[in-house]
Tab-separated table of C-alpha atoms in Angstrom:
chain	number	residue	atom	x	y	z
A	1	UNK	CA	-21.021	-8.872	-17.108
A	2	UNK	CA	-19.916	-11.406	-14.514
A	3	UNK	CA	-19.106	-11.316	-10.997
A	4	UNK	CA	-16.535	-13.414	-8.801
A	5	UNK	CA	-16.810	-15.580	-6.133
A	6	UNK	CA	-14.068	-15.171	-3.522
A	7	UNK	CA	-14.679	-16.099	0.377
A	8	UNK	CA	-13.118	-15.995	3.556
A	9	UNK	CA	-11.680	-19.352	3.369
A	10	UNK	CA	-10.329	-19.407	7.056
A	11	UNK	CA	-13.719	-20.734	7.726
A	12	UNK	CA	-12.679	-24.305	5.915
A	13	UNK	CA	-9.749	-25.087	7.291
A	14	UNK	CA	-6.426	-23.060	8.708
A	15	UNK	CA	-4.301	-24.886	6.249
A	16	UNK	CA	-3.861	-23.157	3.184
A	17	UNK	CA	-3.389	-26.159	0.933
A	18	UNK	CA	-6.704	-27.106	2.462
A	19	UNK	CA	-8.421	-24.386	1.618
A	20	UNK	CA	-7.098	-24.331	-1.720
A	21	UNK	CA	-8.589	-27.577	-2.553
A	22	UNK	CA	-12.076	-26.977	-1.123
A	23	UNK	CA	-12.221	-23.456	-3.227
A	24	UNK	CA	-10.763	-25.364	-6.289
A	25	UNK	CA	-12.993	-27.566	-6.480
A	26	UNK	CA	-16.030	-25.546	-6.610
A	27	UNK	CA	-14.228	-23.744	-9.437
A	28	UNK	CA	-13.143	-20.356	-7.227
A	29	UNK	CA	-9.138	-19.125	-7.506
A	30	UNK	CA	-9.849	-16.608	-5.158
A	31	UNK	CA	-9.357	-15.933	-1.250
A	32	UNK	CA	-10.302	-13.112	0.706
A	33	UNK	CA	-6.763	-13.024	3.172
A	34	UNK	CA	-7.754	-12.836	6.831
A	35	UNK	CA	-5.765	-16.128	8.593
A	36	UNK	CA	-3.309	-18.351	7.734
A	37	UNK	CA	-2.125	-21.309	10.231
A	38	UNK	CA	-4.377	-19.732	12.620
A	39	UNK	CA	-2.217	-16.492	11.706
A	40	UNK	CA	-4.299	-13.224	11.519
A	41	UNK	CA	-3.209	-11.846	8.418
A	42	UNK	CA	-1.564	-8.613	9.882
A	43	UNK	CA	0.363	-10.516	12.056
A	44	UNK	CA	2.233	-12.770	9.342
A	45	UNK	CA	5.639	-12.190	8.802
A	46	UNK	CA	7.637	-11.619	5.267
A	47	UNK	CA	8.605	-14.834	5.468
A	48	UNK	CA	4.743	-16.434	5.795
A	49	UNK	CA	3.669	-13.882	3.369
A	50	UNK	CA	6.230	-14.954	0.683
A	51	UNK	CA	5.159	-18.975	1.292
A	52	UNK	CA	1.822	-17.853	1.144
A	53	UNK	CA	2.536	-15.915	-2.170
A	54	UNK	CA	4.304	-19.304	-3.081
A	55	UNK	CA	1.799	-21.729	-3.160
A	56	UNK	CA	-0.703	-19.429	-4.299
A	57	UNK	CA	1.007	-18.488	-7.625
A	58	UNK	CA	1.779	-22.450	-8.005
A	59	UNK	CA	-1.932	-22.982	-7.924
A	60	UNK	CA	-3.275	-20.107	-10.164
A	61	UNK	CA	-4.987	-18.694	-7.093
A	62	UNK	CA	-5.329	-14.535	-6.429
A	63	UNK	CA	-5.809	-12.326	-3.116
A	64	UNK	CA	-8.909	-10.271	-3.578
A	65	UNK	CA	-8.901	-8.321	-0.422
A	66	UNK	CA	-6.856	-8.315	2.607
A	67	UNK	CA	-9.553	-8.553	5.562
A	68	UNK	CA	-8.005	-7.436	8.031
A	69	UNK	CA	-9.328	-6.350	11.453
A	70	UNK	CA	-8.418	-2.343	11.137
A	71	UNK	CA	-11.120	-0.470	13.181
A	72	UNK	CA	-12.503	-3.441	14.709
A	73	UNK	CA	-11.403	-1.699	18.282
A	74	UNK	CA	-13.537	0.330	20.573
A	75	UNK	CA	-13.399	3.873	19.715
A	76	UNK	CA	-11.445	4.847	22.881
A	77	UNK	CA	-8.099	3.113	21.605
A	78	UNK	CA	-5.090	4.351	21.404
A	79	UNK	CA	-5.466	5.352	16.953
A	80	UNK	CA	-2.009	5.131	16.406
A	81	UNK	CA	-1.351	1.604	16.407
A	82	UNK	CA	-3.974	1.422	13.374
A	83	UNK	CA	-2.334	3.714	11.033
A	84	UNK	CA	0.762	1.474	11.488
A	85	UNK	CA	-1.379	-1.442	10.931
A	86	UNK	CA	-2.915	0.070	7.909
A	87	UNK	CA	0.867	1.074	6.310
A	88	UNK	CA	1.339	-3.241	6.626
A	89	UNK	CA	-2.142	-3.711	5.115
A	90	UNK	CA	-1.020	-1.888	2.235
A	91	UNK	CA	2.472	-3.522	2.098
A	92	UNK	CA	0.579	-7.123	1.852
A	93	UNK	CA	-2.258	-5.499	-0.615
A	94	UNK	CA	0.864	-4.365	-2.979
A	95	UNK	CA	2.600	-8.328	-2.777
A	96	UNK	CA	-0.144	-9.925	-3.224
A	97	UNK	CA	-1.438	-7.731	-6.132
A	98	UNK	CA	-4.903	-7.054	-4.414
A	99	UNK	CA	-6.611	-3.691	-4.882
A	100	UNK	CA	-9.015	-3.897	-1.396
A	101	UNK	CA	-8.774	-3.496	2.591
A	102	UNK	CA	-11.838	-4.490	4.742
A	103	UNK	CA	-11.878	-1.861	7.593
A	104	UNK	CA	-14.473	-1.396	10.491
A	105	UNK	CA	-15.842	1.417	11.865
A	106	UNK	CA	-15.352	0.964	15.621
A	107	UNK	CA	-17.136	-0.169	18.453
A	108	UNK	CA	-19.229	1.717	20.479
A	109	UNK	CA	-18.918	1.671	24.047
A	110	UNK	CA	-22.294	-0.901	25.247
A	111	UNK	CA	-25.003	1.460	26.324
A	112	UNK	CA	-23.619	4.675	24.876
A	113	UNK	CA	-25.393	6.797	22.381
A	114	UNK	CA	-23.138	6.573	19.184
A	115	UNK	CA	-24.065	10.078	18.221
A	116	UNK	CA	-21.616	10.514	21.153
A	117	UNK	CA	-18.723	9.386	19.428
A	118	UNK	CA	-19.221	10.377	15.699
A	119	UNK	CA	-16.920	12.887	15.405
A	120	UNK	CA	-14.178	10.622	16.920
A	121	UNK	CA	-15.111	8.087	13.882
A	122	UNK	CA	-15.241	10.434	11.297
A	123	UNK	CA	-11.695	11.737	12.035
A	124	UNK	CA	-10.453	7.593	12.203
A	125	UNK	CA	-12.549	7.162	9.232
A	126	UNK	CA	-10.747	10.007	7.009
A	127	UNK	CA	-7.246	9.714	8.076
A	128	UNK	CA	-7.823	6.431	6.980
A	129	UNK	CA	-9.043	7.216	3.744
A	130	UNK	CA	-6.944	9.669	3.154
A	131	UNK	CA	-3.682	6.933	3.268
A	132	UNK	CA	-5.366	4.771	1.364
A	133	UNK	CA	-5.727	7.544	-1.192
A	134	UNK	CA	-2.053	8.296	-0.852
A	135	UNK	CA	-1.158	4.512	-1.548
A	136	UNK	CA	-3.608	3.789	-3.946
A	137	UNK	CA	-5.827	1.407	-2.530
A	138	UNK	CA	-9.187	1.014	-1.650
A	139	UNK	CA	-10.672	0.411	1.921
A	140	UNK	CA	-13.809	-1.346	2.082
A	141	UNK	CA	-16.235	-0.671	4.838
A	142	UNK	CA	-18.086	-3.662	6.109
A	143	UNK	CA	-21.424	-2.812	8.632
A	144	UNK	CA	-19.869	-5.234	11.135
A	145	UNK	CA	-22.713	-5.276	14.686
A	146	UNK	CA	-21.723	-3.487	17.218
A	147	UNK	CA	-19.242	-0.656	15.277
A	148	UNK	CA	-20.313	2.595	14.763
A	149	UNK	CA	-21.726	1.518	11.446
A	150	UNK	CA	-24.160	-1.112	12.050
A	151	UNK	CA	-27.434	0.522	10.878
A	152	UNK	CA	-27.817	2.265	7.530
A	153	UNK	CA	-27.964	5.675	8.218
A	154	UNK	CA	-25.183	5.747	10.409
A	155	UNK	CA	-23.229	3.347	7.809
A	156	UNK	CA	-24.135	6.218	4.567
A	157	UNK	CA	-22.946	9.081	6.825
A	158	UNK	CA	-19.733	7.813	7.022
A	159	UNK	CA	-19.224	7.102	3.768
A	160	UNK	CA	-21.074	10.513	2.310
A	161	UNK	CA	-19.526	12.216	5.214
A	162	UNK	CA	-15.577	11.366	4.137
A	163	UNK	CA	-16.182	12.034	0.872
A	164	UNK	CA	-13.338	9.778	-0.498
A	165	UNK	CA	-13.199	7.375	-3.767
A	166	UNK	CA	-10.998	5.479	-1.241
A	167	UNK	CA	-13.514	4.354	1.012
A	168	UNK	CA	-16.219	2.259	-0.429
A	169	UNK	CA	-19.109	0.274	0.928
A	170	UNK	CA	-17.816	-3.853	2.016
A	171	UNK	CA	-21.821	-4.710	1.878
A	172	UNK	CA	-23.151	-7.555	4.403
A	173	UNK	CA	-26.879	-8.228	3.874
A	174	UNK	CA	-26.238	-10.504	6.924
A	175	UNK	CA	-24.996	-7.994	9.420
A	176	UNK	CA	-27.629	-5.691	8.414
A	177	UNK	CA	-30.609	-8.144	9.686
A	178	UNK	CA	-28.517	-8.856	12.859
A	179	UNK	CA	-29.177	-4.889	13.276
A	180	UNK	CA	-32.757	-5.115	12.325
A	181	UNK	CA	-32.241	-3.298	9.291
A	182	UNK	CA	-33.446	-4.602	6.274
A	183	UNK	CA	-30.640	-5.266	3.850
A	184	UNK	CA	-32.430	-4.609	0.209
A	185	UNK	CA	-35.590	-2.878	1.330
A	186	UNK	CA	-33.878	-0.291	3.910
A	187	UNK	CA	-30.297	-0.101	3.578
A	188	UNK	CA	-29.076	-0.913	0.026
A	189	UNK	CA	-31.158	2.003	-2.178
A	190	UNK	CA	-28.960	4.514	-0.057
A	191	UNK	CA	-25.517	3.126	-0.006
A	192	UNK	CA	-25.731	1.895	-3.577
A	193	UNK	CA	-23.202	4.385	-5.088
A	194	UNK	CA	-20.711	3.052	-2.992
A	195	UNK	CA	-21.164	-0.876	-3.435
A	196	UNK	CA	-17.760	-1.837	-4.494
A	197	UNK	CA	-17.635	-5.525	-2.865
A	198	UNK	CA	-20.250	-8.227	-1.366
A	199	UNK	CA	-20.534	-10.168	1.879
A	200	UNK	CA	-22.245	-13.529	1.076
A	201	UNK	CA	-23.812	-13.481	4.361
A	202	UNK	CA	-27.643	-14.223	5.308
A	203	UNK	CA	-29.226	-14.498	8.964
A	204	UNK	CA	-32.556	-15.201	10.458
A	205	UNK	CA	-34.097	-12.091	12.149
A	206	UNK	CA	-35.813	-13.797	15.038
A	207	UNK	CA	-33.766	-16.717	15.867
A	208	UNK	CA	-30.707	-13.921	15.196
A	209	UNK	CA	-28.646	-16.804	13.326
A	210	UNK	CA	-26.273	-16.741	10.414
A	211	UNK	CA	-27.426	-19.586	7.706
A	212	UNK	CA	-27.172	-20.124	4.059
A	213	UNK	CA	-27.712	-17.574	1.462
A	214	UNK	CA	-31.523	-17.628	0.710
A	215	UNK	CA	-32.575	-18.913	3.251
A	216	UNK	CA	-32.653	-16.302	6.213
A	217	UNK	CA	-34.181	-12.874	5.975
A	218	UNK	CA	-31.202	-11.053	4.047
A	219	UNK	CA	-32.832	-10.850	0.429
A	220	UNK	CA	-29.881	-12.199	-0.995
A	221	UNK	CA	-31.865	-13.140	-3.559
A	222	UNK	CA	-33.475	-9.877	-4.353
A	223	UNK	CA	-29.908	-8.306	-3.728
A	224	UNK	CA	-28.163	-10.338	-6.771
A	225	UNK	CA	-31.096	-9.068	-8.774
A	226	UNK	CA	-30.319	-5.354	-8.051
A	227	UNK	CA	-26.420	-5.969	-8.489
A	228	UNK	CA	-27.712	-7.744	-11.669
A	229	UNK	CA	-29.846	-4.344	-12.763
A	230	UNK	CA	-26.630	-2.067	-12.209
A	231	UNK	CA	-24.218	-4.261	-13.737
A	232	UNK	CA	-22.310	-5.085	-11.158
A	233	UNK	CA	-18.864	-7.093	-11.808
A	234	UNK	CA	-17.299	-7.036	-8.821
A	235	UNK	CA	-16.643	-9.654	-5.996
A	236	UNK	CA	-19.519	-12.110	-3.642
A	237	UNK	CA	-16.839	-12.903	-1.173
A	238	UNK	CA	-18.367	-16.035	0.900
A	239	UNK	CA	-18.393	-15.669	4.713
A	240	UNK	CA	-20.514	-18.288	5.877
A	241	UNK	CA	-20.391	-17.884	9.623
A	242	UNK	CA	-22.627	-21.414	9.793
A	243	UNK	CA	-21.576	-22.816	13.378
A	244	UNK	CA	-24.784	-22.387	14.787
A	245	UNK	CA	-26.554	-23.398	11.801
A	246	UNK	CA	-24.850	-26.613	11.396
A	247	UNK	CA	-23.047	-27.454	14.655
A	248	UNK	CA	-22.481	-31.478	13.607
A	249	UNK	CA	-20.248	-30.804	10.342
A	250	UNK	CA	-17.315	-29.704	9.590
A	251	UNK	CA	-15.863	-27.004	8.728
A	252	UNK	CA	-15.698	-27.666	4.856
A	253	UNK	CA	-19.227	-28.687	4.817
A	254	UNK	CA	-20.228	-25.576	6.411
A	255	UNK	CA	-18.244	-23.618	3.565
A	256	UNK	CA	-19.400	-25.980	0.976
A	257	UNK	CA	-22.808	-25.666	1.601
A	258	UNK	CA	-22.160	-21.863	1.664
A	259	UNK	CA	-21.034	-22.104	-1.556
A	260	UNK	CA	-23.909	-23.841	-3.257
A	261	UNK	CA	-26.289	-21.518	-1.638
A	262	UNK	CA	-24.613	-18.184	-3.479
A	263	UNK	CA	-24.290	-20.688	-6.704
A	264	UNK	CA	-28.016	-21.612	-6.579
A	265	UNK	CA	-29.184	-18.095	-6.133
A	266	UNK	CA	-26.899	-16.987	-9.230
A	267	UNK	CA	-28.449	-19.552	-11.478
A	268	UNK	CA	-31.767	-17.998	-10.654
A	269	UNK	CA	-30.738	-14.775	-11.259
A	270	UNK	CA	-29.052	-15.333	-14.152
A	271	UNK	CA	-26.181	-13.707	-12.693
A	272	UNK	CA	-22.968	-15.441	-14.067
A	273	UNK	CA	-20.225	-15.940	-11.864
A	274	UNK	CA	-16.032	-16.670	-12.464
């Protein structure tokens, strides 16, 4: 059993050659795709997408997800322009050989109950799935703040509620205690069925900060043990979100000292990693 580290490596630089390096040489060959010379991923062309392919075959370096925004709208959009955006999700999942989508679950309108507007999710949330079932790919759901499915139970009833193998659970132990939810304790024993993919992401509670795995209040620690326990050999995709954290370095250092924070907690876990 092993799992692999990925990450969104926008965070290091916007230069993919740069961010090659940096994930090299911490021994990682993959990316999660979001940006590319400050490109969002759904908005690069055929052409970008083929140089992109390009260098990353030359380097012996794999997609594991295409993150793209999808659902990361308010709920009163116009829909339409998302199924479009999900037919070019898949298009760039197929090229670049990667079986995952990160998807959101919409924002709620500030002050609104979002019992108010579960129905309207629900119905995004399946027509969704039900593409990605059509085309073979799997949508991961990530509990982004501020969407629809920010807290736990609102985050399982979507994913009980479409009842698809095409929409699995994108899980962010640091989104979770931005939400006041706690990540191991609360949320994971009822989404656990559907944990296909991990968010390396920790934050302190009070201070309401993102900072290194291990050290905030998102039992990353006791969450590797519990992915550990089930056997779990799929992706920790690093999103370090450290700005705040560490507003003197760089980029890079931000995303290397990400890195060593997962690695750290894997060697005492005994949780090996490719």
């Amino acid at each position: 059993m092993m799992v692999t580290l990925t990450g969104f490596a926008d965070e290091i630089s916007a230069d993919l050659e740069e961010q090659m390096d940096l994930l090299s040489s911490e021994g990682i060959s993959h990316i999660e795709l979001r940006s590319v010379w400050q490109t969002n991923v759904m908005k690069l062309s055929d052409e970008q997408a083929a140089k992109i392919k390009e260098r990353l075959d030359a380097r012996g370096f794999h997609i594991s997800s295409i993150g793209s925004p999808i659902g990361k709208y308010s709920v009163r959009d116009d829909f339409s322009p998302q199924l479009a955006d999900l037919k070019r999700a898949i298009e760039l999942a197929r090229y670049f050989g990667a079986q995952y989508i990160r998807i959101f679950s919409y924002y709620i309108p500030e002050g609104e109950p979002a019992a108010n507007y579960r129905d309207e999710v629900l119905s995004r949330m399946s027509r969704l799935a039900q593409m990605a079932e059509q085309h073979n790919v799997i949508l991961l759901l990530e509990n982004e703040s501020g969407v629809y499915g920010d807290t736990d139970d609102r985050y399982l009833d979507l994913l009980q509620s479409c009842q698809s193998p095409n929409l699995r659970s994108a899980f962010d132990p640091g989104n979770f205690v931005m939400n006041r939810v706690r990540p191991v304790t609360d949320a994971y024993p009822k989404v656990e069925s559907f944990i296909e993919y991990i968010h390396v992401k920790d934050a302190n509670r009070e201070a309401r900060q993102f900072v290194p795995a291990g050290v905030g209040d998102g039992q990353l620690k006791e969450l590797l043990l519990a992915l550990k326990k089930r056997r779990f050999s799929g992706f920790l995709s690093v999103e370090p979100h450290l700005q705040k954290y560490m507003p003197d370095s760089t980029n890079p250092e931000r995303f290397r000292t990400a890195i060593h924070a997962i690695k750290k907690l894997l060697d005492e876990t005994g949780l090996e990693w490719n």
